[in-house]
Amino acid sequence: MNQMSEHSQKSSPMSWTVGGKTLNSRLLIGSALYSSPQAMQGAIEASGAEIVTVSLRRQSAGDQAGKTFWNMIKSLNCHVLPNTAGCHSAKEAITTAQMAREVFETNWIKLEVIGDQYNLQPDPFELLKATETLVNEGFEVFPYTTDDLVLAQRLVDAGCNILMPWGSPIGSGKGLMNPYNLNAIRQRFPELTLIVDAGIGKPSHAVQALEMGYDGILLNSAVALSPNPVNMGKAFKSAVEAGVYAFDAGTMQERDLASPSTPVLGTPFWHQN
């Protein structure tokens, strides 16, 4: 079984450091698709997440239309992770990231450069190009990428301290489409902070990723599109804790044959000795 990154080796399994911040929740949550700002606020609070992603394109902290939304985000007392959602080229993503740094006063950026409109798969070439520029400009880049090991290596070579491979396409809710690839990335980069981003649909998907040794989970649709976002937020909070503690504890080895849990199975205890 993999070892969690050194960022995760704290006194409590739930404590970790990401982007220079020490946190006690390994759940990152999006702020889109909720039926109302109040539903969003309730769900995020219930989830216990300490990082909230915000799209500069959809909600601006400065304009009047986004003022109510922005005040609500600030009231959550979470770290804001701006994203470049909707960008289709490196140039577009770099400009959006630079604007986000000014608006949100953070060097964190969730870098999304979409290459295919059908499945929202990231464009690996434009993603790498944007990453190289933003890292050189002092950004802490959280790249949304596929589970491609070669691309992961290129992003690390470009200076990424964090990788966010997808579980499956954004909003699909299909869970971990290719656990083998995700595990290969974990094995290749044992010291790197790895967060599964996209495709998580159920709390059990989050548990599976964390049991593999991933450091965190980023999701949005699974909570926002639930008929009861608050309760689903609670469910993911519990699932993330379960996955982290399970990995920290270590799981038993699988066996090909049955093995009785009671050594004297079939013998009443009053007949023993």
PDB file of C-alpha atoms in Angstrom:
ATOM      1  CA  MET A   1       0.000   0.000   0.000  1.00  0.00           C
ATOM      2  CA  ASN A   2       1.249   3.446  -0.766  1.00  0.00           C
ATOM      3  CA  GLN A   3       2.464   5.892   1.774  1.00  0.00           C
ATOM      4  CA  MET A   4       0.658   9.217   2.004  1.00  0.00           C
ATOM      5  CA  SER A   5       2.817  12.177   1.040  1.00  0.00           C
ATOM      6  CA  GLU A   6       5.024  13.756   3.662  1.00  0.00           C
ATOM      7  CA  HIS A   7       2.520  16.629   3.722  1.00  0.00           C
ATOM      8  CA  SER A   8       0.127  14.203   5.360  1.00  0.00           C
ATOM      9  CA  GLN A   9       2.447  12.937   8.081  1.00  0.00           C
ATOM     10  CA  LYS A  10       1.015  14.925  10.987  1.00  0.00           C
ATOM     11  CA  SER A  11      -0.082  13.971  14.467  1.00  0.00           C
ATOM     12  CA  SER A  12      -3.679  13.552  13.307  1.00  0.00           C
ATOM     13  CA  PRO A  13      -4.322  11.671  10.064  1.00  0.00           C
ATOM     14  CA  MET A  14      -6.788  14.386   9.081  1.00  0.00           C
ATOM     15  CA  SER A  15      -4.202  17.155   9.344  1.00  0.00           C
ATOM     16  CA  TRP A  16      -2.257  18.029   6.199  1.00  0.00           C
ATOM     17  CA  THR A  17      -0.445  20.886   4.547  1.00  0.00           C
ATOM     18  CA  VAL A  18      -1.377  22.009   1.048  1.00  0.00           C
ATOM     19  CA  GLY A  19      -0.157  25.113  -0.719  1.00  0.00           C
ATOM     20  CA  GLY A  20       1.546  26.280   2.474  1.00  0.00           C
ATOM     21  CA  LYS A  21      -1.637  26.040   4.587  1.00  0.00           C
ATOM     22  CA  THR A  22      -2.173  23.486   7.325  1.00  0.00           C
ATOM     23  CA  LEU A  23      -5.738  22.205   7.315  1.00  0.00           C
ATOM     24  CA  ASN A  24      -7.881  19.686   9.162  1.00  0.00           C
ATOM     25  CA  SER A  25     -10.222  18.727   6.334  1.00  0.00           C
ATOM     26  CA  ARG A  26      -9.129  16.857   3.230  1.00  0.00           C
ATOM     27  CA  LEU A  27     -12.274  17.800   1.341  1.00  0.00           C
ATOM     28  CA  LEU A  28     -12.195  20.657  -1.182  1.00  0.00           C
ATOM     29  CA  ILE A  29     -15.589  21.745  -2.442  1.00  0.00           C
ATOM     30  CA  GLY A  30     -16.967  23.764  -5.345  1.00  0.00           C
ATOM     31  CA  SER A  31     -19.398  26.653  -5.165  1.00  0.00           C
ATOM     32  CA  ALA A  32     -21.372  26.112  -8.392  1.00  0.00           C
ATOM     33  CA  LEU A  33     -24.662  24.444  -9.344  1.00  0.00           C
ATOM     34  CA  TYR A  34     -26.487  24.922  -6.027  1.00  0.00           C
ATOM     35  CA  SER A  35     -30.162  25.759  -6.144  1.00  0.00           C
ATOM     36  CA  SER A  36     -29.574  28.899  -4.068  1.00  0.00           C
ATOM     37  CA  PRO A  37     -26.755  30.717  -2.236  1.00  0.00           C
ATOM     38  CA  GLN A  38     -28.295  29.547   1.031  1.00  0.00           C
ATOM     39  CA  ALA A  39     -28.181  25.917  -0.108  1.00  0.00           C
ATOM     40  CA  MET A  40     -24.530  26.378  -1.025  1.00  0.00           C
ATOM     41  CA  GLN A  41     -23.690  27.908   2.332  1.00  0.00           C
ATOM     42  CA  GLY A  42     -25.455  25.172   4.298  1.00  0.00           C
ATOM     43  CA  ALA A  43     -23.849  22.369   2.306  1.00  0.00           C
ATOM     44  CA  ILE A  44     -20.322  23.758   2.538  1.00  0.00           C
ATOM     45  CA  GLU A  45     -20.658  24.310   6.268  1.00  0.00           C
ATOM     46  CA  ALA A  46     -21.976  20.759   6.715  1.00  0.00           C
ATOM     47  CA  SER A  47     -19.113  19.299   4.692  1.00  0.00           C
ATOM     48  CA  GLY A  48     -16.466  20.778   6.966  1.00  0.00           C
ATOM     49  CA  ALA A  49     -14.413  21.742   3.899  1.00  0.00           C
ATOM     50  CA  GLU A  50     -11.789  24.423   4.433  1.00  0.00           C
ATOM     51  CA  ILE A  51     -11.076  25.162   0.767  1.00  0.00           C
ATOM     52  CA  VAL A  52     -13.756  26.442  -1.620  1.00  0.00           C
ATOM     53  CA  THR A  53     -13.211  26.748  -5.356  1.00  0.00           C
ATOM     54  CA  VAL A  54     -14.586  29.843  -7.080  1.00  0.00           C
ATOM     55  CA  SER A  55     -14.735  30.583 -10.776  1.00  0.00           C
ATOM     56  CA  LEU A  56     -13.628  34.085 -11.678  1.00  0.00           C
ATOM     57  CA  ARG A  57     -15.628  33.882 -14.887  1.00  0.00           C
ATOM     58  CA  ARG A  58     -18.885  33.105 -13.165  1.00  0.00           C
ATOM     59  CA  GLN A  59     -18.567  35.100  -9.984  1.00  0.00           C
ATOM     60  CA  SER A  60     -16.385  38.152  -9.557  1.00  0.00           C
ATOM     61  CA  ALA A  61     -15.539  39.459  -6.127  1.00  0.00           C
ATOM     62  CA  GLY A  62     -15.592  43.011  -7.436  1.00  0.00           C
ATOM     63  CA  ASP A  63     -18.721  43.418  -9.497  1.00  0.00           C
ATOM     64  CA  GLN A  64     -22.164  44.134  -8.089  1.00  0.00           C
ATOM     65  CA  ALA A  65     -23.755  40.921  -9.349  1.00  0.00           C
ATOM     66  CA  GLY A  66     -21.290  38.780  -7.461  1.00  0.00           C
ATOM     67  CA  LYS A  67     -21.246  40.841  -4.285  1.00  0.00           C
ATOM     68  CA  THR A  68     -23.813  38.776  -2.369  1.00  0.00           C
ATOM     69  CA  PHE A  69     -22.164  35.560  -3.444  1.00  0.00           C
ATOM     70  CA  TRP A  70     -18.729  36.843  -2.481  1.00  0.00           C
ATOM     71  CA  ASN A  71     -19.881  38.027   0.943  1.00  0.00           C
ATOM     72  CA  MET A  72     -21.332  34.577   1.561  1.00  0.00           C
ATOM     73  CA  ILE A  73     -18.069  32.899   0.543  1.00  0.00           C
ATOM     74  CA  LYS A  74     -16.135  35.164   2.908  1.00  0.00           C
ATOM     75  CA  SER A  75     -18.534  34.357   5.751  1.00  0.00           C
ATOM     76  CA  LEU A  76     -17.588  30.673   5.440  1.00  0.00           C
ATOM     77  CA  ASN A  77     -14.060  31.532   6.593  1.00  0.00           C
ATOM     78  CA  CYS A  78     -12.588  29.102   4.062  1.00  0.00           C
ATOM     79  CA  HIS A  79      -9.527  29.440   1.875  1.00  0.00           C
ATOM     80  CA  VAL A  80     -10.518  30.402  -1.663  1.00  0.00           C
ATOM     81  CA  LEU A  81      -9.096  28.444  -4.577  1.00  0.00           C
ATOM     82  CA  PRO A  82      -9.893  30.410  -7.750  1.00  0.00           C
ATOM     83  CA  ASN A  83     -10.218  28.348 -10.912  1.00  0.00           C
ATOM     84  CA  THR A  84      -9.912  28.978 -14.622  1.00  0.00           C
ATOM     85  CA  ALA A  85     -13.063  27.064 -15.527  1.00  0.00           C
ATOM     86  CA  GLY A  86     -14.194  27.675 -19.087  1.00  0.00           C
ATOM     87  CA  CYS A  87     -10.732  28.416 -20.504  1.00  0.00           C
ATOM     88  CA  HIS A  88      -9.682  26.600 -23.672  1.00  0.00           C
ATOM     89  CA  SER A  89      -6.164  27.888 -24.240  1.00  0.00           C
ATOM     90  CA  ALA A  90      -3.042  28.570 -22.220  1.00  0.00           C
ATOM     91  CA  LYS A  91      -3.237  32.269 -23.025  1.00  0.00           C
ATOM     92  CA  GLU A  92      -6.826  32.498 -21.796  1.00  0.00           C
ATOM     93  CA  ALA A  93      -6.048  30.550 -18.617  1.00  0.00           C
ATOM     94  CA  ILE A  94      -2.965  32.621 -17.806  1.00  0.00           C
ATOM     95  CA  THR A  95      -4.913  35.872 -18.157  1.00  0.00           C
ATOM     96  CA  THR A  96      -7.727  34.525 -15.972  1.00  0.00           C
ATOM     97  CA  ALA A  97      -5.235  33.374 -13.328  1.00  0.00           C
ATOM     98  CA  GLN A  98      -3.552  36.758 -13.246  1.00  0.00           C
ATOM     99  CA  MET A  99      -6.919  38.470 -12.781  1.00  0.00           C
ATOM    100  CA  ALA A 100      -7.891  36.001 -10.067  1.00  0.00           C
ATOM    101  CA  ARG A 101      -4.699  36.724  -8.142  1.00  0.00           C
ATOM    102  CA  GLU A 102      -5.602  40.401  -8.025  1.00  0.00           C
ATOM    103  CA  VAL A 103      -9.263  39.876  -7.196  1.00  0.00           C
ATOM    104  CA  PHE A 104      -8.898  37.149  -4.572  1.00  0.00           C
ATOM    105  CA  GLU A 105      -5.448  38.138  -3.302  1.00  0.00           C
ATOM    106  CA  THR A 106      -4.024  34.617  -3.463  1.00  0.00           C
ATOM    107  CA  ASN A 107      -1.343  32.925  -5.541  1.00  0.00           C
ATOM    108  CA  TRP A 108      -3.357  29.682  -5.569  1.00  0.00           C
ATOM    109  CA  ILE A 109      -4.943  28.749  -8.868  1.00  0.00           C
ATOM    110  CA  LYS A 110      -6.873  25.670  -9.913  1.00  0.00           C
ATOM    111  CA  LEU A 111      -5.754  25.434 -13.508  1.00  0.00           C
ATOM    112  CA  GLU A 112      -8.338  24.129 -15.960  1.00  0.00           C
ATOM    113  CA  VAL A 113      -7.703  24.247 -19.700  1.00  0.00           C
ATOM    114  CA  ILE A 114     -10.430  22.309 -21.431  1.00  0.00           C
ATOM    115  CA  GLY A 115      -9.515  20.482 -24.637  1.00  0.00           C
ATOM    116  CA  ASP A 116     -12.688  18.632 -25.455  1.00  0.00           C
ATOM    117  CA  GLN A 117     -16.143  20.062 -25.029  1.00  0.00           C
ATOM    118  CA  TYR A 118     -17.825  16.654 -25.027  1.00  0.00           C
ATOM    119  CA  ASN A 119     -16.173  15.149 -21.963  1.00  0.00           C
ATOM    120  CA  LEU A 120     -14.413  18.284 -20.661  1.00  0.00           C
ATOM    121  CA  GLN A 121     -11.077  16.515 -20.828  1.00  0.00           C
ATOM    122  CA  PRO A 122      -8.176  18.898 -20.223  1.00  0.00           C
ATOM    123  CA  ASP A 123      -5.906  19.842 -23.107  1.00  0.00           C
ATOM    124  CA  PRO A 124      -2.527  18.397 -22.016  1.00  0.00           C
ATOM    125  CA  PHE A 125      -0.430  20.638 -24.261  1.00  0.00           C
ATOM    126  CA  GLU A 126      -2.105  23.911 -23.309  1.00  0.00           C
ATOM    127  CA  LEU A 127      -2.247  22.829 -19.653  1.00  0.00           C
ATOM    128  CA  LEU A 128       1.511  22.247 -19.557  1.00  0.00           C
ATOM    129  CA  LYS A 129       2.210  25.522 -21.336  1.00  0.00           C
ATOM    130  CA  ALA A 130       0.065  27.490 -18.888  1.00  0.00           C
ATOM    131  CA  THR A 131       1.588  25.661 -15.919  1.00  0.00           C
ATOM    132  CA  GLU A 132       5.130  26.569 -16.932  1.00  0.00           C
ATOM    133  CA  THR A 133       4.229  30.251 -17.216  1.00  0.00           C
ATOM    134  CA  LEU A 134       2.220  30.440 -13.991  1.00  0.00           C
ATOM    135  CA  VAL A 135       4.813  28.586 -11.899  1.00  0.00           C
ATOM    136  CA  ASN A 136       7.438  31.032 -13.160  1.00  0.00           C
ATOM    137  CA  GLU A 137       5.153  33.888 -12.104  1.00  0.00           C
ATOM    138  CA  GLY A 138       4.971  32.546  -8.540  1.00  0.00           C
ATOM    139  CA  PHE A 139       1.592  30.793  -8.620  1.00  0.00           C
ATOM    140  CA  GLU A 140       0.863  27.656  -6.609  1.00  0.00           C
ATOM    141  CA  VAL A 141      -0.729  25.694  -9.433  1.00  0.00           C
ATOM    142  CA  PHE A 142      -3.377  23.059  -8.734  1.00  0.00           C
ATOM    143  CA  PRO A 143      -3.603  21.490 -12.222  1.00  0.00           C
ATOM    144  CA  TYR A 144      -6.747  19.609 -13.222  1.00  0.00           C
ATOM    145  CA  THR A 145      -5.386  16.794 -15.340  1.00  0.00           C
ATOM    146  CA  THR A 146      -6.212  13.319 -16.566  1.00  0.00           C
ATOM    147  CA  ASP A 147      -4.755  10.187 -14.988  1.00  0.00           C
ATOM    148  CA  ASP A 148      -1.946  10.106 -17.598  1.00  0.00           C
ATOM    149  CA  LEU A 149       1.360   9.276 -15.903  1.00  0.00           C
ATOM    150  CA  VAL A 150       3.536  10.933 -18.559  1.00  0.00           C
ATOM    151  CA  LEU A 151       1.616  14.194 -18.321  1.00  0.00           C
ATOM    152  CA  ALA A 152       1.818  13.998 -14.539  1.00  0.00           C
ATOM    153  CA  GLN A 153       5.601  13.756 -14.784  1.00  0.00           C
ATOM    154  CA  ARG A 154       5.747  16.746 -17.151  1.00  0.00           C
ATOM    155  CA  LEU A 155       3.674  18.830 -14.748  1.00  0.00           C
ATOM    156  CA  VAL A 156       5.949  17.904 -11.860  1.00  0.00           C
ATOM    157  CA  ASP A 157       8.985  18.757 -13.983  1.00  0.00           C
ATOM    158  CA  ALA A 158       7.375  22.143 -14.644  1.00  0.00           C
ATOM    159  CA  GLY A 159       7.299  22.825 -10.906  1.00  0.00           C
ATOM    160  CA  CYS A 160       3.923  21.594  -9.661  1.00  0.00           C
ATOM    161  CA  ASN A 161       3.808  20.646  -5.977  1.00  0.00           C
ATOM    162  CA  ILE A 162       0.255  19.384  -6.341  1.00  0.00           C
ATOM    163  CA  LEU A 163      -1.494  17.271  -8.956  1.00  0.00           C
ATOM    164  CA  MET A 164      -5.234  16.835  -9.371  1.00  0.00           C
ATOM    165  CA  PRO A 165      -5.946  13.875 -11.670  1.00  0.00           C
ATOM    166  CA  TRP A 166      -9.548  13.210 -12.555  1.00  0.00           C
ATOM    167  CA  GLY A 167     -11.497  10.265 -11.246  1.00  0.00           C
ATOM    168  CA  SER A 168     -13.706  10.470 -14.341  1.00  0.00           C
ATOM    169  CA  PRO A 169     -15.110  13.325 -16.486  1.00  0.00           C
ATOM    170  CA  ILE A 170     -16.351  16.435 -14.685  1.00  0.00           C
ATOM    171  CA  GLY A 171     -19.920  16.107 -13.475  1.00  0.00           C
ATOM    172  CA  SER A 172     -20.258  12.468 -14.556  1.00  0.00           C
ATOM    173  CA  GLY A 173     -20.461  11.022 -11.051  1.00  0.00           C
ATOM    174  CA  LYS A 174     -18.882   7.793 -12.325  1.00  0.00           C
ATOM    175  CA  GLY A 175     -16.264   7.606  -9.608  1.00  0.00           C
ATOM    176  CA  LEU A 176     -12.744   6.276 -10.165  1.00  0.00           C
ATOM    177  CA  MET A 177     -12.806   5.232 -13.822  1.00  0.00           C
ATOM    178  CA  ASN A 178      -9.265   3.854 -13.832  1.00  0.00           C
ATOM    179  CA  PRO A 179      -7.936   2.974 -10.375  1.00  0.00           C
ATOM    180  CA  TYR A 180      -4.845   1.371 -11.951  1.00  0.00           C
ATOM    181  CA  ASN A 181      -3.721   4.696 -13.450  1.00  0.00           C
ATOM    182  CA  LEU A 182      -4.466   6.610 -10.259  1.00  0.00           C
ATOM    183  CA  ASN A 183      -2.506   4.100  -8.248  1.00  0.00           C
ATOM    184  CA  ALA A 184       0.408   4.350 -10.691  1.00  0.00           C
ATOM    185  CA  ILE A 185       0.528   8.117 -10.151  1.00  0.00           C
ATOM    186  CA  ARG A 186       0.458   7.632  -6.382  1.00  0.00           C
ATOM    187  CA  GLN A 187       3.291   5.114  -6.622  1.00  0.00           C
ATOM    188  CA  ARG A 188       5.394   7.334  -8.877  1.00  0.00           C
ATOM    189  CA  PHE A 189       5.069  10.431  -6.685  1.00  0.00           C
ATOM    190  CA  PRO A 190       4.963   9.227  -3.075  1.00  0.00           C
ATOM    191  CA  GLU A 191       5.956  12.640  -1.700  1.00  0.00           C
ATOM    192  CA  LEU A 192       3.667  14.787  -3.839  1.00  0.00           C
ATOM    193  CA  THR A 193       0.288  16.114  -2.738  1.00  0.00           C
ATOM    194  CA  LEU A 194      -2.335  14.326  -4.845  1.00  0.00           C
ATOM    195  CA  ILE A 195      -5.995  15.300  -4.943  1.00  0.00           C
ATOM    196  CA  VAL A 196      -8.647  13.479  -6.966  1.00  0.00           C
ATOM    197  CA  ASP A 197     -10.645  16.093  -8.829  1.00  0.00           C
ATOM    198  CA  ALA A 198     -13.801  15.421 -10.854  1.00  0.00           C
ATOM    199  CA  GLY A 199     -16.069  12.440 -11.319  1.00  0.00           C
ATOM    200  CA  ILE A 200     -16.748  11.795  -7.645  1.00  0.00           C
ATOM    201  CA  GLY A 201     -20.460  11.001  -7.365  1.00  0.00           C
ATOM    202  CA  LYS A 202     -20.854   9.098  -4.109  1.00  0.00           C
ATOM    203  CA  PRO A 203     -19.175   9.157  -0.711  1.00  0.00           C
ATOM    204  CA  SER A 204     -17.899   5.627  -1.394  1.00  0.00           C
ATOM    205  CA  HIS A 205     -15.871   6.998  -4.339  1.00  0.00           C
ATOM    206  CA  ALA A 206     -14.113   9.390  -1.973  1.00  0.00           C
ATOM    207  CA  VAL A 207     -13.377   6.572   0.450  1.00  0.00           C
ATOM    208  CA  GLN A 208     -11.859   4.499  -2.354  1.00  0.00           C
ATOM    209  CA  ALA A 209      -9.510   7.308  -3.443  1.00  0.00           C
ATOM    210  CA  LEU A 210      -8.338   8.053   0.070  1.00  0.00           C
ATOM    211  CA  GLU A 211      -7.818   4.376   0.844  1.00  0.00           C
ATOM    212  CA  MET A 212      -5.426   4.376  -2.143  1.00  0.00           C
ATOM    213  CA  GLY A 213      -3.337   7.007  -0.380  1.00  0.00           C
ATOM    214  CA  TYR A 214      -4.593  10.120  -2.111  1.00  0.00           C
ATOM    215  CA  ASP A 215      -4.295  13.211   0.048  1.00  0.00           C
ATOM    216  CA  GLY A 216      -7.599  14.908  -0.700  1.00  0.00           C
ATOM    217  CA  ILE A 217     -10.799  15.047  -2.736  1.00  0.00           C
ATOM    218  CA  LEU A 218     -12.230  17.934  -4.723  1.00  0.00           C
ATOM    219  CA  LEU A 219     -15.886  17.750  -5.727  1.00  0.00           C
ATOM    220  CA  ASN A 220     -18.893  19.900  -6.502  1.00  0.00           C
ATOM    221  CA  SER A 221     -21.731  18.235  -8.406  1.00  0.00           C
ATOM    222  CA  ALA A 222     -22.107  15.306  -6.011  1.00  0.00           C
ATOM    223  CA  VAL A 223     -23.153  17.670  -3.240  1.00  0.00           C
ATOM    224  CA  ALA A 224     -24.726  20.532  -5.211  1.00  0.00           C
ATOM    225  CA  LEU A 225     -26.991  18.271  -7.288  1.00  0.00           C
ATOM    226  CA  SER A 226     -28.105  16.059  -4.424  1.00  0.00           C
ATOM    227  CA  PRO A 227     -31.764  16.571  -3.456  1.00  0.00           C
ATOM    228  CA  ASN A 228     -30.421  17.289   0.034  1.00  0.00           C
ATOM    229  CA  PRO A 229     -27.055  19.056  -0.307  1.00  0.00           C
ATOM    230  CA  VAL A 230     -26.652  19.595   3.432  1.00  0.00           C
ATOM    231  CA  ASN A 231     -26.969  15.925   4.295  1.00  0.00           C
ATOM    232  CA  MET A 232     -24.765  14.973   1.359  1.00  0.00           C
ATOM    233  CA  GLY A 233     -22.173  17.419   2.621  1.00  0.00           C
ATOM    234  CA  LYS A 234     -22.270  15.631   5.964  1.00  0.00           C
ATOM    235  CA  ALA A 235     -21.992  12.272   4.201  1.00  0.00           C
ATOM    236  CA  PHE A 236     -18.855  13.335   2.349  1.00  0.00           C
ATOM    237  CA  LYS A 237     -17.343  14.731   5.526  1.00  0.00           C
ATOM    238  CA  SER A 238     -17.764  11.312   7.169  1.00  0.00           C
ATOM    239  CA  ALA A 239     -16.557   9.478   4.049  1.00  0.00           C
ATOM    240  CA  VAL A 240     -13.380  11.513   3.812  1.00  0.00           C
ATOM    241  CA  GLU A 241     -12.642  10.869   7.461  1.00  0.00           C
ATOM    242  CA  ALA A 242     -13.312   7.139   6.963  1.00  0.00           C
ATOM    243  CA  GLY A 243     -10.954   6.934   3.983  1.00  0.00           C
ATOM    244  CA  VAL A 244      -8.156   8.822   5.709  1.00  0.00           C
ATOM    245  CA  TYR A 245      -8.367   6.818   8.915  1.00  0.00           C
ATOM    246  CA  ALA A 246      -8.595   3.544   6.970  1.00  0.00           C
ATOM    247  CA  PHE A 247      -5.436   4.344   5.037  1.00  0.00           C
ATOM    248  CA  ASP A 248      -3.659   5.443   8.176  1.00  0.00           C
ATOM    249  CA  ALA A 249      -4.663   2.252   9.984  1.00  0.00           C
ATOM    250  CA  GLY A 250      -3.801  -0.050   7.087  1.00  0.00           C
ATOM    251  CA  THR A 251      -6.090  -2.684   5.632  1.00  0.00           C
ATOM    252  CA  MET A 252      -5.786  -6.461   5.959  1.00  0.00           C
ATOM    253  CA  GLN A 253      -4.325  -8.577   3.171  1.00  0.00           C
ATOM    254  CA  GLU A 254      -6.850 -10.236   0.896  1.00  0.00           C
ATOM    255  CA  ARG A 255      -6.904 -14.044   0.974  1.00  0.00           C
ATOM    256  CA  ASP A 256      -7.837 -16.614  -1.641  1.00  0.00           C
ATOM    257  CA  LEU A 257      -9.330 -18.970   0.941  1.00  0.00           C
ATOM    258  CA  ALA A 258     -11.802 -18.460   3.725  1.00  0.00           C
ATOM    259  CA  SER A 259     -10.377 -18.132   7.208  1.00  0.00           C
ATOM    260  CA  PRO A 260     -12.618 -18.456  10.275  1.00  0.00           C
ATOM    261  CA  SER A 261     -12.733 -15.395  12.468  1.00  0.00           C
ATOM    262  CA  THR A 262     -13.394 -17.682  15.428  1.00  0.00           C
ATOM    263  CA  PRO A 263     -10.598 -20.272  15.698  1.00  0.00           C
ATOM    264  CA  VAL A 264     -12.790 -22.828  17.499  1.00  0.00           C
ATOM    265  CA  LEU A 265     -15.734 -22.431  15.174  1.00  0.00           C
ATOM    266  CA  GLY A 266     -18.260 -25.213  15.774  1.00  0.00           C
ATOM    267  CA  THR A 267     -17.098 -25.976  19.310  1.00  0.00           C
ATOM    268  CA  PRO A 268     -19.251 -24.525  22.123  1.00  0.00           C
ATOM    269  CA  PHE A 269     -17.045 -22.642  24.540  1.00  0.00           C
ATOM    270  CA  TRP A 270     -18.359 -24.659  27.497  1.00  0.00           C
ATOM    271  CA  HIS A 271     -16.985 -27.828  25.850  1.00  0.00           C
ATOM    272  CA  GLN A 272     -13.488 -26.401  25.509  1.00  0.00           C
ATOM    273  CA  ASN A 273     -10.818 -27.633  27.938  1.00  0.00           C
TER     274      ASN A 273
END
